[in-house]
Every structure is written in C-alpha cells, then in structure tokens.
Amino acid sequence: MSLLNTPATTGIDLSAFSAKLDDARAASLELGATTTQKKNEALVEIAATLRANVAEIVEANERDIDAGRANGLSDALLDRLALNPARIESLAVAVLEIVGLADPIGDNVRGSTLPNGVQIAQVRVPFGVVGAIYEARPNVTVDIAALALKSGNAAVLRGGSAAQNSNQILVSLIQRAIAAHGIPEAAVQSIDEFGREGARALMQARGQVDVLIPRGSASLINTVVTESKVPVIETGAGVVHIVLDETAPVQWSVDIVHNAKTQRPSVCNTVETVLVLAGAADRVLPAVGAKLAESGVTIHADERARVLLPDAVPATEEDWETEYLSLDIAVRVVDTLDEAIEHIRRYSTKHTESIITNDLGNAEYFLNRVDSATVMVNASTRFSDGGEFGFGAEVGISTQKLHARGPMGLQELTSTKWIVRGNGQLRP
Amino acid sequence: MSLLNTPATTGIDLSAFSAKLDDARAASLELGATTTQKKNEALVEIAATLRANVAEIVEANERDIDAGRANGLSDALLDRLALNPARIESLAVAVLEIVGLADPIGDNVRGSTLPNGVQIAQVRVPFGVVGAIYEARPNVTVDIAALALKSGNAAVLRGGSAAQNSNQILVSLIQRAIAAHGIPEAAVQSIDEFGREGARALMQARGQVDVLIPRGSASLINTVVTESKVPVIETGAGVVHIVLDETAPVQWSVDIVHNAKTQRPSVCNTVETVLVLAGAADRVLPAVGAKLAESGVTIHADERARVLLPDAVPATEEDWETEYLSLDIAVRVVDTLDEAIEHIRRYSTKHTESIITNDLGNAEYFLNRVDSATVMVNASTRFSDGGEFGFGAEVGISTQKLHARGPMGLQELTSTKWIVRGNGQLRP
C-alpha cells in the first residue's frame, strides 16, 4: 500500500523544495539558540491554538475523510485518519505533556581537562532538521512538530495526500502559534505540496536533512530505510517472544502471556510467539492456553504443543514470522533454552523478548544472548514502551542499533557536539 | 578513483557470501559474552603474532606493491600500501594500546526502578557485526579488527584488491591468534575474495551487518554513504576554519593558525580557511601571513586580504570549498562575525572550526551558532582528534550527527540494550 512505491507522474520544482529545506536549516539555528522557557511557551500556545480551532480542524479533516471514502480507503485507515473534538483534545494534552518533559539540549554528556589545560565537553545539541514521512495519520503531524520543537529541531513533514487538508490546517495553526512567540514559521513545515516526488527528494537530501523518521506501515518504513540517503531511525515491527523455561512459575506464565497478548493486541510490544521448554510444557501450557481462550485468543501451535492445547490450530512456518497485531498467538515447544534463543534469532524483529523463569543462570544467559532492543525477565512485554520507561511522549521504538535502540524519548532526537576551550594551546 | 564505481564484471556466490555473514553473526554472539580479560589476551596474542611474522607479512605486501606498480598506482598510494618492519611494529604497538583502553561493554548508561518495581537499565552492548570498506590501506585491517574485537564486535573487512595479499596474511594471522584464545576465527573475516560485488553485497546486507564504516577517499566514502542500506558512520573530510575576530590576540592568531596549518598538513583537522574580521585584518593578518610564509605556505587570499598579504595568490570560489591537505591556505576578510559564520555554514564540512578571540560574547555566540562536530575557542584545530581527547585508538572522526559526532573511540563502536527485570508485573 506504500504511496511511495507508485510511479512518479510529474517532476517537482526542486529549487522551491530546496529553498524550504534552507529555510528549515535557518530556523533550526534560531531554534537551537532558543531557551527552554521560550520553547515551552510556544508549545502551550500550540495546545491553546488547537483547542481554539477545533471546528476548523474537523472541517478540514472531513474533506480528507470524504476523499478517502471516495478513494476506497479501508475502515481501519479511515479511522486512523479521523480527527474529532476528543482526538484533537488528546493532541493538545499530548503537547502539554511535552512541556513537562526535561529539555535535553545543553546537557553535558561528558568532559575533561586535557593535560595541557584544554577543556573539552560533549554537549547535547539538536540534530537541526528532522524529516518525517508518514501516511494518513494527522496526529503524527502534531506529535512530531511538538517533539522536534522541544528538542530544538526544525521539522519537515511529509504527511501524505490522504491527510493533506488535515495536515495543512494543523501545520498552519502550529506555525501561527510559534510565530507568536518569535520562533520562525519555517521551524515546522509541510512538503505535502510536492507530492510523492517530495518524499523522494526528502530521502535524497543528505546534508540538508539530518535525520529522517518514517512512521507507519512496514512497507513505508522499508521503503524509507532502503532508499534514503539521509540517516534514518527505523521504528520497526515487533515479532515479540516470551520463553517459558522449566522453572517458570505457572501463575506468572499464565498472567504475563495473557497480559502481553491481550492488554492491547494491536501494538508492537504485544507478544506474538510463546516458546515453551519441553520440560515445562505439561505443567504450564494447559493453564496458559485456558486463560488465553477465556479472552478469545486463537492459538497457532506446533505439533508438540497441540497435544496439550487441543483447541489450537496447526502452526505453519509463516506463523513464526508473523506480527499478528490481533488476538492470535503462536506457541512452540523447544527442547532447550538454546533452541528457544535460536528460534528468536531467526524470527524475531529484535524489538522485545521476555523469559519467565526462576533460574538465575537461565535469566542471565537469556539477557546476555538475546540480541534485541529490550530483553526482560519475568515481566510483560507491554512494558517496552517510552511512556512506561518514563520518557513521556511517543517518538517510537527503534529496532536498529545505530544511535537509538528501544523506546525513544526526546534525548534520541538529539546529537552532540564537542566544545573545546583553550588559551592559545598548540599541538606539539 | 573509487574501485566501487567501476562496473561489475562477474556475479558472486551469494550463498557463500551470506554464510560468511551468518558465521560473523554467530561469532559476534560468542564475542559479546567474552570477558574483557579474554579479549585482552587475544589482543596481546595478535600483537605477538604480528611481531613473529614480519618477514611473511613483508613478503605478501611486496607482491601487492609489485602488482600496484605494474598497475600504475601513484607513489602516494604505493606509500600508503607499503608495510615494512617498522610499520608492522607500529601496528603491534597500536594493538597493545587498545589492550590498555577501558572496555565499554556492560557499562550501565542509565537506569531506574519504575513505580511498580520493574527495574530498567540501559547497558552498553556491541553492535554485533561491523563492516568496513577501505582501499589499499592494510593497516586499517589490523586497526579495525582490534577495535572491533575489544568492543565485542565481529569484523567483516573489504580491504580492496590492491592490498589483497597483505590483507589475506594479516587476517589469517589475526584469526590464528584469536583462535588460540578460544575466540571463533569468524570474528574477523575478509570478503576480498568476492571482489567489488562483495562490497556491493555488504552494503545491501541490512540486518546481517549492523553498521558499516567506510575509510579512505572522499569518493569511496560518498559511494558507501549513498548506496548502503546498512547504517553507515561517515568519517568525512575536513574543510576546517579559523576565525580571527577584532579582539584576537596577535600572538595566538599567528601561532594557532601556523600550528593548525603546518603541524601535519595532510590530515583532516588541519585548518584550510582563515576568516578575518575587517576590524582585525590590519592588526593581525601581516604577522599571520609572515609566519605561514616562513613554513612555505601558499596563501590563497580574497581581494581585501591581498592588500595586506602581497605575496598571496588570488582566491577563487573553488578555494573556499577545497580541503587542500597541503601547505596551502585560503584567507578571506569578512565584515561581521555573522558573515564569518555564514561562510562556514556554506563551505564547511562540519568537522572542526575555531575562533581566536578575547571577547566572551563572541566566543559563546560562535560556539552556539556554528553547527560542526567540534567547535573551539583559542585552540589549534589539530586537537580535534580521538588520541588528543584521550580515546586512544583511531576509529575516525564522524561528520554526521546520527550516533557518533566528532572524534570516535571504542564507545562509538557500541550500541545499547534495555535490560528489564520484574517479578510478575503486568501492565494495567
């Protein structure tokens, strides 16, 4: 479904596009020198402006919804696209929450005085210009703009044609709010007018854009990851595993698997596959299955697990690779912890995995050997989340290893620079 | 000159290539669980093995030199390619220096206990598999292998056909040394046998390779940066600036510019352009020019600077963009500090810039407004260096903002993961 994959139909005015990025760069330099207090005042103004213009936003959004319906968008996409007064209020509240978060800019990361008296300090600075590519999710426009503003970054947004009227009004309201506090309007810009070619140009704009964040479907993320020449932070899918070892307490196994699957099945930190050690299967699997059945979960089990889970459907190779995001779960019996870890190595998206165990050696072995962004012992995978970790707003969960890994907060939207202060020192 | 840009002539055995990367992954998991002590013992063994096999290395290297001469390699490239006993001893010493560096793996970066008692900790872990693409520099083979080993990473090396005999013997000696300490040989592998297509395949191996480091010419780095689907750490060129403001002390101006240009002209942190405020030009420029002339530096000056530097040659637009890496320097008179900063914004590669000043306001303005990896006040740009910063071995200097910025040490070869420990907690 990726809008980026359809062939280009028209060229774009590259000089107008490039001028926007230059304006973003200039605005980012202003923003980088703006105090936390002033950034917070602008964020409060954004929230107030959203609240004061609910009718205008809903009206623009309805035009997108009508067009989407005419274009045959699915109900799920139409729902994601829709803004009503309650959702707009949530957006305003989310912006105000960002006001309350600590500003990472200017933090001293490390430093020292060299033997010759030169002082060096690594300080946290904004990236500069942050690009975002997403689809049919106007809430992301407000999220990213507010997170970028707080972290001192200019935002260049490509929100997709399906949400263009919604995004247009949101960006213009945000621009009005920040301009009232002396922040350049170019600190938050949409490039939707350049269409798909604009998204492509954004991916080519290495040097003009410092980092690109794709949000949305796996195919959109994959397109950006593979085509972008701008460095990307990948926020990926979650084929999440829970391992139950021979010592796994039955109650924890039952409750944690149930919580990790059913508390909110549609999100990336939901468990998708349970791996049970053969020595634990008889003891824990029937109870785990019964509790899942209570919540209407369909179990896709391998042959050995089906002996203990008579209502399960047979699992195929595809089940091990699937991020269901639904009330489905795959279950497999393995002979050893190494076999469980090998399964994870093969099928995991390296997002989050948890082991339920009472064996200290197994716990440490699992934590050290599983190469995922978040590895857990005896806790629900649903805790792998920026909000739960105390980071506040939602930037996403990185499944790559460069720069940011796991739940991302404002700090992950920053870079650093080295400040060196001397008094005439020369290198001998 | 990039070897990567020439057209492919043959296909490669992709399954053999992929098997090598799988072996690297398996080795990286072993290495990630290896103690610092054991890694250090293996490094000591590498140094001893290099010292014990000098004749064998020199012999292999001479075959590369002969082939290079037959293929018309320049003297500069042949010099870079050459390994003699003294250079091999330097390589062994560099490996032993890495033994002395702190091991970043396992460091606790941050952590907390959540209100529900779940403990979270962000700990430093290896990337896993680090790829390197470089040309005709066999010393990089040893450097990267040793740095990767110390930071717990498997290394996959593409060293280029010009150095293939040298790299082959070095990799096999390293493999012998680590195997003697129980570390899998696949922790350090060359993919030179796959030729240029191997380099291309390495750039496509997202998921199998966690980070790719290009080292060498600007064209090689540019090819990797633009073509790689694997995340890249760019170690770029340095068009480095020094600004002399109205309050710049004459002696510091003279000495720092001279040191930054002449102490080692061929490296990336050498100054290339001096920007003098008009209000300082009469006072400082003649003395700066005289000192540079003593060392045989050719000054490329704009019209206003040439009034004060009669021996200078006229600067053209090209001079502002040039990383000379030679005894040449560009000089320009600007009217304001903002104009100097604007020049830097336009022409800098964002590596390192320094201001010479006695004005506190100007110093802070410069530090805040100049968007480069290292910004300095009253110090030689030659201090922008991992060794000077106390990081020990040379990984390179990152000119990108994602993950690492400025001089890189072992820490920049690592990622993190979140370790979460609970006792049955569920998400409400």
Coordinates of N, CA, C and O in Angstrom, one line a residue, chain B residues 20 46 52 58 135 140 197 225 263 266-267 270 272 282 360 380 413-414 421:
Chain B
K20 N 29.2 -16.4 5.2 CA 30.2 -15.7 6.0 C 29.6 -14.7 7.0 O 30.0 -14.6 8.1
I46 N 47.6 -11.2 19.2 CA 47.6 -10.6 17.9 C 48.9 -9.8 17.7 O 49.6 -10.0 16.7
A52 N 56.0 -11.8 15.3 CA 56.6 -13.1 15.0 C 56.6 -13.4 13.5 O 57.3 -14.4 13.0
V58 N 55.8 -8.9 5.2 CA 56.5 -8.1 4.2 C 56.5 -8.7 2.8 O 56.3 -8.1 1.8
E135 N 40.4 1.0 1.2 CA 41.2 0.8 0.0 C 42.7 0.9 0.2 O 43.2 1.9 0.7
V140 N 44.6 -0.6 8.2 CA 43.2 -0.5 8.6 C 42.7 -1.9 9.0 O 41.9 -2.0 9.9
E197 N 31.9 -6.9 -6.2 CA 30.5 -7.4 -5.9 C 30.3 -7.7 -4.4 O 29.2 -7.5 -3.9
V225 N 28.1 6.0 1.6 CA 27.1 6.7 2.2 C 25.8 6.7 1.4 O 24.7 6.6 1.9
Q263 N 51.4 21.8 11.3 CA 51.9 20.7 12.2 C 51.8 19.3 11.5 O 52.6 18.5 11.8
S266 N 48.5 17.1 6.1 CA 47.8 16.1 5.3 C 46.6 15.5 6.0 O 45.9 14.6 5.4
V267 N 46.2 16.0 7.2 CA 45.2 15.3 7.9 C 43.9 16.2 8.0 O 44.0 17.4 7.7
T270 N 43.4 19.7 10.0 CA 44.2 20.8 9.6 C 43.3 22.0 9.1 O 42.4 21.7 8.4
E272 N 42.0 24.9 6.8 CA 42.1 25.2 5.4 C 41.7 26.6 5.1 O 42.2 27.1 4.1
D282 N 44.1 44.5 9.6 CA 45.4 45.3 9.6 C 46.3 44.9 10.7 O 47.5 44.8 10.5
L360 N 34.2 37.4 25.3 CA 33.4 36.3 25.8 C 32.1 36.1 25.0 O 31.7 35.0 24.7
S380 N 44.2 25.2 18.8 CA 44.5 24.7 17.5 C 43.5 23.6 17.1 O 43.2 22.7 17.9
L413 N 31.7 2.5 18.9 CA 31.5 1.2 18.2 C 30.5 0.3 18.9 O 30.5 -0.9 18.7
T414 N 29.8 0.9 19.8 CA 28.8 0.1 20.6 C 27.4 0.6 20.4 O 27.2 1.8 20.0
R421 N 14.0 -6.1 34.5 CA 13.8 -7.2 35.5 C 12.6 -7.0 36.3 O 12.4 -6.0 37.0

